[in-house]
C-alpha cells in the first residue's frame, strides 16, 4: 500500500514538474473534445428535433463491415482477430495483439514507446504490408510500420493474410507484399431509434501509464454517418529491471530503473461514411498522430545516460469510393495524401554543433483504381492500378532528396463455386528513383505472379495451396540515408509456397460448440535478403544484403467455444509456430545453416476467456523460444525463452441507462524479466485498471 | 455539458488509483577462479555496437587452446560495449571501452580486473574513450569529445586533461610529445585535417599540424619519427601515409596509398588492404624511408590471402618473429587471428570473439 501511495505522489509530482506540458496538452484536448461535443449535440437537436436521443444498444459501438468479413475465404491462409478477442487482451496498441497471430514474430524494444514491428514467417518486417481501413500505411524511409502507433481503442479487427487476400476490389499494393496485415477500425451501426453514440475509455496503470480514448458517432441523415475518435497516451515508463553483466548464469547483476523512457502520444481520427442505395458508398478519413518520446537506448553496461528524443507527426487524408454499375461491373478508388515528420535529437554528440538534431519529412500521394467484371456465375476478373509518388527530405547534411514514382498494376482472376476456388494474379511493378546523387533516374521493372487453388470437402475440411513471388525495393533509408550501409544494395526477392489445411465445425452440442483448426506448412526462399541492424541509435539503421535464406515452417491455430453449466461461456484459442529460418549464403562460413537473428524456432500463444453474466475473465499467454541476437547460434548470442502471462477480470454494469465496464488486469503476471531485443528489457509485473463508458 | 463533467470526474477518480510493479529475480554468487595464465596471446575483440559483447580472448600457446571471453570468465562480468583499444603497461593491460565510458585495467598474470576507471566529464557524460598510448611512466587516452587524458598507472586514476581537436583517434608518444590524430569523423563529410601535438610535461597542445583530411592511425615508427595514416574522404580526396619528424615537427614523407591498418615492421611498415574489387586481402611491406611508393608483398607465396576475409588489426612483434593479423569476417560472426612469421609464412590461426582488433603477446 505504501508503494501504491508513493506511485500516486510521484505521479502528481511528475505532473507539476516534468510532465506539466503533456498534461496541459491533455486537458486542452479534453476541453476541445468537450466543446466539439456540444456543437455536435446542438446540431443534432436542430436537425432531428423530433427524435429524442436514446438508444437500445448497450454494447460497444458495434462493427460490421461487410466488405471485410465476407471475403475472408476459408481457403485463405491467415488469421483474423475480431473485436471480441481484442477486448480480451489487455493491449495498449495493435502491436500487443499481433503476438496472438500465428507466424508473427513481434520485435518489441520495450515499454509503451518502444518500437513494435512484426515480421511474418522469417521474412523481414518490410515484407508485410500494413493496410489501415483499405489503404496502405507506407513509410518509404524505413519500409516498416511501427504498430505501437495504432491504438486498439477503435479497432474492430486485425487480419493477417499470408500471401494476399482473395479479393477482387483491392489496391495493387495489397498484392505486392509477402503478407498483408489489415487493420480495420470500428464502423458504427445504428438502430432505428438512435443516432448518436459516445464511448469513453480510460486506463491507468503502473509507471503512470495513462490512456484516454473517446469514440463518438453520429448518424447525420440516411446517407451520412460521422465518427470522431480521439486517443491520448502518456507514461513515464520508468520501470525497474535487472541488468545482467554477462552471458553466464553466475555473472553479476544489478537492479536498475529504465530512464528516458517516457512517452506521450495523441491520435485524432475522423471518419465519415456515406451510402447511396446500396450501389455507391464512400469512406473518408482524416488522421492525425503526434508523439513525443524519450529513447532510452540499449542498456549499455557501466554507462547509461541516453538523452535522445524522438518526435513524430503524421497527417493523412484518405478516401475509398465504390460504385457498382451493375451486378457485373464494379469500380473502386482508393486515394490518399500523407505527410509525416520525424524529429530526432541527441544532445550529446561530439560534433561541431554538439548535438545531432535531424528532421525528416516524407510525403506520399497515392491513388488506386480497380475495376471488377463478373464474366460468369463463378468467374470474375479485375484490373487494379496504383500510382504512388513519394518524396523525402531531411535537415541532415546528406540530404539526398529522393523521389520515387511507383506504378503497380495487377491483373486478377478468380473462380469460385464455393467448393473449388482458384485465385491468380500477375503483378507488374515499375519504379523510378531519383535523387540529387543520381545523374539519371534508376528504373526497376518486375513481374510477380500469384496462384492459389483450394477445395472444401463437405463444408468442414478445406485444403488449399498458394505460390507467390515477391520483389521488394530497398527503402530510402537503405539507399540514401545511411551512414554505414554499403552503397550497392540489391532488391530483395522471395518465393513463397504454402499448404493450408482447415477444419471448421459447429457441433451444436450445447448450442453452438464451435471448433476451428488450421494448419499451414510453408517454404520460403529469400535471395539477397535485406536485414536491418540498429546502428548508432534506434532511428538510424544499417542494412546488409544477407544473402540466401531458406525458411520452412508450420503455423497451427485453433479455437473452440463451448458452454458449461452455471452459464459459463468458454472460448479457448491457441496458436503455435515453427520457423526454421536458415542462412544458406556461404557454406564455408560458421553461420551457414544457422537460424537467422531474432527468429524463434518455437513460439505460440494461448487465450482463455470465460464469460459469466456476473463478470468476465480472460487469461492470455504468449511464449517465445530461444532466439539468437546475431547470426551465429552460439550460447553467447542466445536470448532465453520467455512466457508472458496476462490476466484480466472485468465487470459490466448499468447506471441510469449508461453502460459501464470496469476492468482490472495484471500484465507479466509471473514478474519474470525477459527481453525481446537484447539489452532492451521488458517491464516486469504491471497492473492496469480501465473504465469504459457507453453513454447516451 | 453535465455528461462531460461526469465523464471528467469519473476519469479523475480512475486516475487517482496508483499502481506499482513488483519484481523478483535471482541474486548473484560469483566464485572467481584465480589461476595464473600460461604464456599466450591476449586478443581484444571490439564486439558489435550496442551488444555489450566486447571481449578479451586468450590463446594459450602450449595447449593451442582459446578462451573466448577470458575477462568475463574470470571477473563474472562483461568487458562492456565496444572495446576500442588495448595496450600493455607493466603488469597490466589497459582497455578503452568506448560506449561503456571506461578504461578497464586488467592484470596480465590472472586476467583479473584491477580497476574500472570511469571516463566521464563533469556532467557525467561519456567522453568516449578512443585510443591509448604510453610513455615510460604515463598512460595517454584520446577521447572522442576532443581531449587527451592522462592516466597514472600507479594509482590508476585520471590526471590532467589536454584539449585537442575534433574526435581524436590514434595517439603515439614520441620525443616527450603525444601526437593525436583529429579525425572530425562526427562531422562527416566535414572532417578535421590535423595532428595535435601535446607537450607531455605541460600536458597542453603546442601545435596543430595539418596533415590532410581525416587522419586516423598514428604510430611511433622510431625515436624520431611518427607515422600517420590519413584516410581522406573516401571520395575525391585520396588517402595517404604521412611521416612526421618528431624533432622538427614537420612533415617528412607523403605517400599516396590506401590501407586498412598498419604497424611498424623493423625499419619499414607493414600495411593491410582489402581489395573491394576481388574481395581479397593483401599485405605489403613499405620501405617508406627509401621513397618506396607501393611496397612488396608480405605473404611468402606472393599472392593475396585466400583465408583472411576482412583484415582488421595488425600487430607486429618483430623481436619474436611474429605478425598477428586479425580477421573481422563479416563483423556479425566470431573473428579469427592469423599468426605469421616475418617472412609471411602462416604459423597458425585461431578463433576469437566478434571483431578482433588488437593482439598483445604474454611471453
XYZ file of C-alpha atoms in Angstrom, chain A residues 31-669:
639
model
C -11.679 20.758 -23.445
C -11.536 20.716 -27.187
C -13.325 17.397 -27.306
C -15.912 18.685 -24.907
C -16.665 21.726 -26.996
C -16.833 19.610 -30.123
C -19.447 17.539 -28.459
C -21.571 20.470 -27.588
C -21.539 21.517 -31.214
C -22.385 18.015 -32.299
C -25.275 17.700 -29.845
C -26.699 21.073 -30.743
C -26.539 20.417 -34.446
C -28.267 17.123 -33.870
C -31.035 18.708 -31.913
C -31.556 21.109 -34.767
C -31.567 18.524 -37.480
C -33.551 15.830 -35.743
C -35.507 17.748 -33.190
C -38.305 15.227 -33.270
C -36.056 12.326 -32.236
C -35.246 12.010 -28.596
C -31.705 10.842 -28.219
C -31.976 7.359 -26.907
C -30.596 4.059 -27.760
C -31.096 0.407 -27.005
C -27.675 -0.804 -27.919
C -25.670 -1.128 -24.759
C -22.605 -2.721 -26.272
C -19.559 -1.146 -27.764
C -20.116 0.763 -30.913
C -20.607 -2.314 -32.984
C -18.947 -3.113 -36.212
C -19.979 -4.977 -39.234
C -18.007 -4.144 -42.301
C -19.396 -6.478 -44.880
C -16.598 -5.821 -47.328
C -14.115 -7.383 -44.934
C -15.853 -10.266 -43.216
C -17.450 -11.709 -46.292
C -14.388 -12.007 -48.409
C -12.187 -13.722 -45.856
C -12.313 -17.108 -47.520
C -11.779 -20.296 -45.538
C -9.340 -21.253 -48.278
C -7.272 -18.251 -47.306
C -4.180 -18.868 -45.235
C -4.137 -16.345 -42.450
C -5.622 -15.289 -39.209
C -8.372 -12.999 -38.046
C -8.729 -11.431 -34.623
C -12.056 -9.755 -34.100
C -13.224 -7.122 -31.648
C -14.396 -9.701 -29.137
C -10.935 -11.212 -28.933
C -9.158 -7.852 -28.961
C -11.140 -6.851 -25.878
C -9.963 -9.955 -24.069
C -6.320 -8.996 -24.485
C -5.018 -6.153 -22.360
C -3.348 -4.103 -25.046
C -2.038 -0.624 -25.480
C -1.559 -0.963 -29.206
C -2.104 -3.250 -32.167
C 1.443 -4.499 -31.548
C 0.200 -6.301 -28.429
C -2.491 -8.018 -30.498
C -0.140 -9.136 -33.261
C 1.566 -11.537 -30.832
C -1.547 -13.704 -30.970
C -1.306 -14.262 -34.714
C 0.374 -17.470 -35.838
C 3.567 -16.955 -37.804
C 4.140 -13.437 -36.499
C 7.327 -12.504 -34.688
C 6.986 -9.225 -32.860
C 10.091 -7.144 -32.313
C 9.495 -5.062 -29.242
C 12.001 -2.574 -27.845
C 10.186 -2.478 -24.534
C 7.836 -0.084 -22.844
C 4.896 1.775 -24.306
C 7.049 3.958 -26.549
C 9.250 1.131 -27.755
C 9.178 0.388 -31.449
C 6.972 -2.610 -32.273
C 7.314 -4.150 -35.689
C 6.274 -7.525 -36.984
C 7.955 -9.970 -39.264
C 5.976 -12.844 -40.660
C 7.354 -16.298 -41.350
C 11.009 -15.342 -41.178
C 10.690 -12.568 -43.735
C 11.727 -9.052 -42.747
C 9.186 -6.558 -41.448
C 9.360 -4.660 -44.752
C 7.744 -7.633 -46.451
C 4.493 -7.168 -44.572
C 2.153 -4.504 -45.885
C 0.006 -2.786 -43.293
C -3.386 -1.716 -44.592
C -5.451 0.616 -42.472
C -9.098 0.762 -43.485
C -8.389 -0.310 -47.021
C -5.411 1.899 -47.813
C -1.807 1.006 -47.119
C 0.231 2.781 -44.489
C 3.591 3.333 -46.027
C 6.921 4.535 -44.790
C 9.393 4.744 -47.630
C 12.151 5.760 -45.223
C 12.313 2.595 -43.143
C 9.835 0.419 -45.013
C 8.448 -0.860 -41.740
C 5.404 0.180 -39.815
C 5.504 0.734 -36.078
C 2.388 -0.981 -34.761
C 2.652 0.829 -31.424
C 1.158 3.839 -33.216
C -2.205 2.111 -33.605
C -4.325 2.113 -30.503
C -6.756 -0.749 -30.068
C -9.484 1.503 -28.707
C -11.136 1.905 -32.088
C -10.046 -1.271 -33.844
C -12.712 -3.694 -34.949
C -10.399 -6.383 -36.243
C -6.930 -7.254 -37.374
C -6.381 -9.772 -40.069
C -3.198 -11.275 -41.394
C -3.334 -12.703 -44.883
C -0.407 -14.919 -45.803
C 0.347 -14.205 -49.404
C -2.628 -11.979 -50.003
C -6.336 -11.708 -49.519
C -8.639 -13.236 -52.111
C -10.380 -10.081 -53.055
C -11.043 -8.551 -56.407
C -11.623 -4.978 -55.338
C -8.364 -4.215 -53.626
C -5.406 -1.962 -54.371
C -2.358 -3.382 -56.121
C -0.236 -2.661 -53.060
C -2.228 -5.311 -51.229
C -0.926 -7.779 -53.814
C 2.680 -6.629 -53.739
C 3.892 -7.851 -50.350
C 4.646 -11.278 -48.974
C 1.972 -10.835 -46.310
C -0.691 -8.286 -45.592
C -1.727 -7.109 -42.164
C -5.152 -5.472 -42.269
C -6.302 -3.159 -39.506
C -9.952 -2.201 -39.575
C -11.463 0.481 -37.394
C -14.902 0.430 -35.846
C -17.780 1.370 -38.060
C -20.925 2.362 -36.233
C -24.215 0.574 -36.726
C -27.333 2.389 -35.650
C -30.738 1.024 -34.954
C -33.824 2.981 -35.984
C -34.170 4.855 -32.709
C -30.708 6.146 -32.128
C -28.498 8.497 -33.985
C -25.663 9.246 -31.623
C -23.202 7.126 -29.724
C -20.495 8.012 -27.294
C -17.967 5.647 -25.813
C -15.164 6.611 -23.473
C -12.366 4.513 -22.149
C -9.771 5.491 -19.641
C -6.960 3.354 -18.343
C -4.467 3.942 -15.606
C -1.633 1.613 -14.759
C 1.842 1.035 -13.423
C 4.598 3.523 -14.235
C 1.940 6.183 -14.647
C 0.516 4.677 -17.757
C -2.492 6.701 -18.758
C -4.717 6.218 -21.747
C -7.843 8.101 -22.573
C -9.944 7.223 -25.579
C -13.105 8.778 -26.870
C -15.201 7.470 -29.687
C -18.327 9.149 -30.872
C -20.562 8.542 -33.852
C -23.432 10.499 -35.256
C -25.916 9.477 -37.864
C -26.387 12.734 -39.684
C -29.062 11.539 -42.078
C -29.953 8.460 -44.103
C -26.786 8.733 -46.127
C -24.055 10.149 -43.920
C -22.540 8.943 -40.689
C -19.716 10.757 -38.980
C -17.313 9.373 -36.382
C -14.713 11.039 -34.249
C -12.074 9.122 -32.382
C -9.503 10.594 -30.035
C -6.807 8.864 -28.101
C -4.204 10.088 -25.672
C -1.460 8.037 -24.076
C 1.079 9.159 -21.553
C 3.535 7.202 -19.473
C 6.734 7.736 -17.544
C 7.829 4.229 -18.461
C 10.399 4.204 -15.663
C 10.026 0.528 -14.921
C 12.547 -1.441 -12.886
C 14.607 -4.222 -14.380
C 17.584 -6.393 -13.602
C 20.728 -5.654 -15.554
C 22.880 -8.684 -16.207
C 26.590 -8.104 -16.723
C 27.346 -11.139 -18.807
C 26.167 -14.273 -20.530
C 26.961 -16.782 -17.804
C 24.342 -17.621 -15.215
C 26.531 -16.591 -12.299
C 27.579 -13.234 -13.751
C 26.824 -10.237 -11.609
C 23.561 -8.303 -11.797
C 22.222 -5.013 -10.552
C 18.756 -3.541 -10.028
C 18.104 -0.617 -12.310
C 15.266 1.545 -13.499
C 14.603 2.403 -17.128
C 15.413 6.058 -17.744
C 14.349 8.409 -20.518
C 11.543 6.059 -21.451
C 8.628 8.488 -21.225
C 6.028 8.599 -23.948
C 3.221 10.891 -24.933
C 1.008 10.331 -27.935
C -2.108 11.868 -29.336
C -4.169 10.412 -32.125
C -7.224 12.041 -33.641
C -9.237 10.431 -36.341
C -12.346 11.478 -38.160
C -14.257 9.037 -40.308
C -17.254 9.645 -42.489
C -19.340 7.022 -44.200
C -21.878 7.549 -46.911
C -24.007 5.054 -48.783
C -26.394 5.683 -51.628
C -28.938 2.965 -52.478
C -26.614 0.005 -51.955
C -24.871 0.960 -55.153
C -22.419 3.586 -54.144
C -20.525 4.162 -50.976
C -17.805 6.424 -49.778
C -15.483 6.262 -46.763
C -13.439 9.285 -45.820
C -10.797 9.538 -43.180
C -8.684 12.303 -41.725
C -5.975 11.088 -39.401
C -3.515 12.910 -37.200
C -0.874 11.411 -34.927
C 1.695 13.095 -32.757
C 4.143 11.596 -30.326
C 6.951 12.789 -28.119
C 9.152 10.179 -26.522
C 12.461 9.511 -24.890
C 14.635 6.878 -26.497
C 16.176 5.001 -23.589
C 18.585 3.133 -25.862
C 20.036 -0.236 -25.112
C 21.155 -0.893 -21.561
C 24.865 -0.335 -22.164
C 26.924 -1.881 -19.398
C 28.512 0.567 -16.946
C 27.090 3.659 -18.628
C 23.501 4.615 -19.264
C 22.657 8.186 -19.849
C 20.601 8.425 -23.009
C 19.094 11.830 -23.605
C 17.871 11.008 -27.095
C 14.389 12.097 -28.037
C 12.073 11.418 -30.911
C 9.047 13.337 -32.074
C 6.899 12.141 -34.868
C 3.889 13.550 -36.516
C 1.772 12.304 -39.350
C -1.315 13.507 -41.067
C -3.248 11.923 -43.860
C -6.482 12.108 -45.747
C -7.837 9.053 -47.412
C -10.937 8.010 -49.257
C -12.388 4.797 -50.577
C -15.124 5.208 -53.154
C -17.068 2.249 -54.513
C -19.680 2.148 -57.210
C -21.478 -0.903 -58.519
C -22.608 -0.159 -62.061
C -24.426 -3.435 -62.326
C -24.253 -6.955 -60.922
C -21.360 -7.495 -63.241
C -19.342 -4.324 -63.149
C -17.913 -2.601 -60.091
C -15.439 0.191 -59.597
C -13.450 1.277 -56.570
C -10.972 4.068 -55.960
C -8.567 4.301 -53.038
C -6.773 7.615 -52.615
C -4.527 9.085 -50.003
C -2.343 12.089 -49.311
C 0.111 11.603 -46.498
C 2.544 13.864 -44.690
C 4.884 12.720 -41.967
C 7.668 14.239 -39.971
C 10.198 12.638 -37.694
C 12.438 14.715 -35.479
C 15.361 13.045 -33.769
C 17.542 14.726 -31.184
C 20.637 13.530 -29.410
C 22.017 16.377 -27.299
C 25.265 14.534 -26.520
C 27.071 14.154 -29.810
C 30.683 15.223 -30.175
C 30.365 17.094 -33.436
C 30.753 20.840 -34.025
C 27.200 21.673 -33.009
C 27.407 19.357 -30.013
C 24.235 17.503 -30.937
C 22.506 15.568 -33.628
C 19.267 17.257 -34.462
C 17.664 15.906 -37.592
C 14.268 16.224 -39.145
C 12.923 14.015 -41.863
C 9.880 14.849 -43.921
C 8.004 12.459 -46.122
C 5.117 12.971 -48.481
C 3.092 10.461 -50.363
C 0.420 10.933 -52.991
C -1.421 7.797 -53.777
C -4.288 6.752 -55.961
C -5.635 3.384 -56.924
C -8.340 2.469 -59.417
C -9.736 -1.002 -59.632
C -12.404 -2.338 -61.955
C -14.019 -5.702 -61.449
C -16.024 -7.563 -64.019
C -18.011 -10.740 -63.488
C -17.537 -12.904 -66.568
C -19.721 -15.762 -65.467
C -21.614 -17.062 -62.482
C -18.449 -18.037 -60.634
C -15.746 -16.398 -62.663
C -14.603 -12.835 -62.058
C -11.694 -10.728 -63.061
C -10.318 -7.352 -62.137
C -7.702 -4.869 -63.142
C -6.096 -2.764 -60.465
C -3.553 0.004 -60.727
C -1.727 2.046 -58.093
C 0.130 5.235 -58.807
C 2.359 6.427 -55.992
C 4.655 9.385 -55.668
C 6.950 9.564 -52.655
C 9.382 12.225 -51.584
C 11.671 12.583 -48.625
C 13.725 15.498 -47.445
C 15.841 15.927 -44.390
C 17.739 18.514 -42.445
C 20.761 16.192 -42.455
C 23.986 17.107 -44.166
C 23.487 14.342 -46.727
C 20.061 15.286 -47.855
C 19.680 13.208 -50.985
C 16.083 14.382 -51.529
C 14.960 11.102 -53.065
C 11.834 10.948 -55.137
C 10.242 7.716 -56.166
C 7.449 7.123 -58.603
C 5.872 3.695 -58.478
C 3.230 2.153 -60.628
C 1.784 -1.208 -59.629
C -0.598 -2.961 -61.967
C -2.373 -6.200 -61.268
C -4.474 -8.439 -63.424
C -6.569 -10.616 -61.130
C -8.748 -13.614 -61.901
C -10.875 -15.657 -59.581
C -13.080 -18.723 -59.953
C -15.204 -19.748 -57.015
C -18.066 -22.218 -56.822
C -17.891 -22.483 -53.004
C -16.278 -25.912 -53.168
C -13.479 -25.100 -55.542
C -11.699 -21.791 -55.590
C -8.917 -20.503 -57.784
C -7.235 -17.141 -57.425
C -4.484 -15.896 -59.651
C -2.852 -12.639 -60.496
C 0.083 -11.155 -62.243
C 1.523 -8.013 -60.749
C 3.786 -5.625 -62.544
C 5.964 -3.245 -60.555
C 7.561 -0.262 -62.166
C 9.569 2.223 -60.177
C 11.662 5.203 -60.988
C 14.054 6.557 -58.385
C 15.614 9.934 -58.454
C 17.812 11.800 -56.050
C 20.362 14.582 -56.195
C 23.040 11.859 -56.176
C 21.671 10.194 -59.297
C 22.554 11.654 -62.650
C 19.621 9.878 -64.266
C 16.611 8.032 -62.813
C 17.052 4.405 -61.796
C 14.310 2.211 -63.217
C 13.068 -1.092 -61.918
C 10.680 -3.475 -63.623
C 9.429 -6.714 -62.216
C 6.623 -9.178 -62.845
C 5.427 -11.229 -59.899
C 2.835 -13.977 -60.135
C 0.467 -15.373 -57.529
C -1.581 -18.542 -57.732
C -3.836 -20.218 -55.213
C -6.085 -23.260 -55.530
C -8.373 -24.554 -52.820
C -11.092 -27.130 -52.269
C -13.583 -27.604 -49.452
C -14.996 -31.014 -48.551
C -18.448 -31.209 -47.000
C -18.228 -27.604 -45.772
C -15.841 -28.594 -42.984
C -12.447 -29.543 -44.354
C -10.518 -27.247 -46.643
C -7.265 -27.792 -48.436
C -5.509 -25.079 -50.401
C -2.100 -24.201 -51.789
C -0.520 -20.964 -52.929
C 2.597 -19.794 -54.677
C 3.781 -16.220 -54.625
C 6.747 -14.335 -55.939
C 7.695 -11.092 -54.195
C 10.053 -8.282 -55.068
C 10.980 -5.585 -52.594
C 12.750 -2.345 -53.369
C 15.331 -1.060 -50.898
C 13.900 1.794 -48.852
C 15.033 5.408 -48.866
C 16.997 4.783 -45.683
C 18.649 1.740 -47.225
C 19.718 3.721 -50.237
C 20.200 7.325 -49.262
C 20.136 7.994 -45.537
C 22.560 5.521 -44.131
C 25.984 6.412 -42.975
C 27.192 2.880 -42.544
C 25.383 0.925 -45.248
C 27.105 -0.239 -48.387
C 26.014 1.897 -51.331
C 25.215 -1.057 -53.565
C 22.112 -2.663 -52.142
C 20.238 -5.105 -54.296
C 16.453 -5.565 -54.201
C 15.183 -8.442 -52.142
C 13.436 -11.338 -53.841
C 11.350 -14.000 -52.194
C 9.330 -17.009 -53.255
C 6.603 -18.473 -51.079
C 4.958 -21.886 -51.194
C 2.133 -22.685 -48.810
C -0.090 -25.651 -47.999
C -3.156 -24.829 -45.944
C -5.493 -27.248 -44.160
C -8.513 -26.010 -42.251
C -11.229 -27.710 -40.306
C -14.284 -25.885 -39.025
C -17.288 -27.496 -37.427
C -20.285 -26.445 -35.433
C -21.113 -29.419 -33.213
C -24.132 -27.821 -31.672
C -23.910 -29.969 -28.525
C -24.616 -27.190 -26.088
C -25.991 -24.791 -28.659
C -23.054 -23.651 -30.783
C -19.996 -25.508 -29.634
C -17.614 -24.463 -32.311
C -14.247 -25.859 -33.303
C -11.816 -24.306 -35.711
C -8.401 -25.738 -36.578
C -5.969 -24.753 -39.262
C -2.508 -25.953 -40.127
C -0.176 -24.357 -42.635
C 3.087 -25.724 -43.915
C 5.241 -23.337 -45.891
C 8.531 -22.924 -47.635
C 10.046 -19.508 -48.321
C 13.143 -18.773 -50.333
C 14.826 -15.435 -49.943
C 17.596 -14.133 -52.125
C 19.581 -11.016 -51.261
C 17.620 -10.588 -48.066
C 17.922 -7.055 -46.692
C 18.442 -7.112 -42.966
C 18.254 -4.118 -40.672
C 20.524 -3.850 -37.684
C 20.115 -0.852 -35.417
C 23.197 1.264 -35.709
C 24.302 4.313 -33.759
C 20.780 4.631 -32.392
C 17.361 3.126 -32.841
C 16.475 5.536 -35.550
C 19.322 5.029 -37.944
C 19.731 1.513 -39.211
C 22.399 -0.109 -41.231
C 21.456 -2.516 -43.957
C 23.167 -5.534 -45.373
C 22.282 -7.974 -48.122
C 22.139 -11.089 -46.035
C 22.480 -13.476 -48.907
C 20.259 -16.529 -49.107
C 17.723 -17.641 -46.532
C 15.579 -20.733 -46.585
C 12.571 -20.836 -44.342
C 10.487 -23.899 -43.617
C 7.736 -23.672 -41.110
C 4.403 -24.667 -39.672
C 1.599 -22.490 -38.358
C -1.059 -24.047 -36.221
C -4.110 -22.268 -34.892
C -7.268 -23.457 -33.268
C -10.187 -22.084 -31.373
C -13.023 -23.763 -29.578
C -16.041 -22.277 -27.950
C -18.346 -24.201 -25.657
C -20.820 -23.683 -22.876
C -20.581 -25.117 -19.388
C -23.133 -25.287 -16.602
C -23.703 -22.193 -14.429
C -23.967 -20.102 -17.620
C -20.289 -20.250 -18.393
C -19.337 -19.377 -21.941
C -15.803 -20.574 -22.591
C -13.529 -19.808 -25.522
C -10.056 -21.222 -25.900
C -7.786 -20.008 -28.649
C -4.271 -21.254 -29.324
C -1.514 -20.732 -31.852
C 1.813 -22.395 -32.394
C 4.506 -21.561 -34.942
C 7.568 -23.413 -36.014
C 10.006 -21.351 -38.044
C 13.189 -22.861 -39.382
C 14.771 -19.825 -40.993
C 18.272 -20.807 -42.010
C 21.088 -18.871 -43.527
C 22.285 -20.513 -46.735
C 24.574 -17.816 -48.095
C 28.068 -19.213 -47.619
C 28.764 -22.876 -46.970
C 32.266 -22.068 -45.691
C 31.132 -19.609 -43.051
C 30.452 -20.503 -39.413
C 26.994 -19.004 -39.864
C 25.933 -21.482 -42.556
C 22.640 -23.195 -41.762
C 22.242 -21.147 -38.577
C 18.853 -19.788 -37.551
C 18.615 -16.112 -38.529
C 18.624 -13.490 -35.742
C 15.533 -12.774 -33.668
C 13.525 -15.588 -35.203
C 12.371 -18.160 -32.657
C 12.157 -21.772 -33.713
C 9.115 -22.211 -31.462
C 6.560 -19.635 -30.461
C 2.898 -19.559 -29.649
C 0.033 -18.160 -27.666
C -2.975 -19.208 -25.652
C -6.053 -17.223 -24.811
C -8.724 -18.465 -22.471
C -11.829 -16.469 -21.850
C -14.714 -17.281 -19.553
C -17.808 -15.168 -19.742
C -20.364 -15.261 -16.983
C -23.327 -12.899 -16.651
C -21.728 -11.552 -13.483
C -18.191 -10.968 -14.754
C -15.676 -11.905 -17.405
C -12.259 -13.429 -17.011
C -9.546 -13.776 -19.591
C -6.117 -15.254 -19.329
C -3.546 -14.960 -22.073
C -0.062 -16.337 -22.513
C 2.482 -15.768 -25.225
C 5.583 -17.906 -25.333
C 8.702 -17.500 -27.411
C 11.561 -19.983 -27.535
C 15.294 -19.475 -27.928
C 16.392 -16.737 -30.261
C 19.815 -15.590 -31.356
C 20.721 -11.935 -31.467
C 23.410 -12.443 -34.094
C 23.584 -14.991 -36.845
C 25.897 -17.431 -35.055
C 23.808 -19.849 -32.990
C 26.166 -19.902 -30.020
C 25.406 -19.575 -26.324
C 26.803 -16.064 -26.218
C 24.244 -14.905 -28.771
C 21.307 -16.758 -27.287
C 18.302 -14.974 -25.845
C 16.468 -17.091 -23.344
C 12.880 -18.257 -23.907
C 10.116 -16.420 -22.151
C 6.455 -16.623 -21.307
C 4.314 -13.605 -20.721
C 1.084 -14.172 -18.797
C -1.691 -11.639 -18.518
C -4.890 -11.909 -16.546
C -7.893 -9.643 -16.844
C -11.157 -9.505 -14.940
C -13.953 -7.208 -15.946
C -17.467 -6.441 -14.860
C -20.199 -4.700 -16.787
C -22.992 -2.814 -15.095
C -25.622 -0.215 -15.887
C -26.230 3.049 -14.193
C -29.067 5.301 -15.328
C -29.141 3.556 -18.668
C -25.441 4.203 -19.260
C -23.341 1.160 -19.562
C -20.100 0.894 -17.628
C -17.385 -1.677 -17.709
C -14.618 -1.791 -15.181
C -11.624 -3.990 -15.787
C -8.575 -4.949 -13.780
C -5.582 -6.578 -15.337
C -2.163 -7.759 -14.417
C 0.449 -7.934 -17.146
C 3.510 -10.148 -16.946
C 1.818 -11.913 -14.062
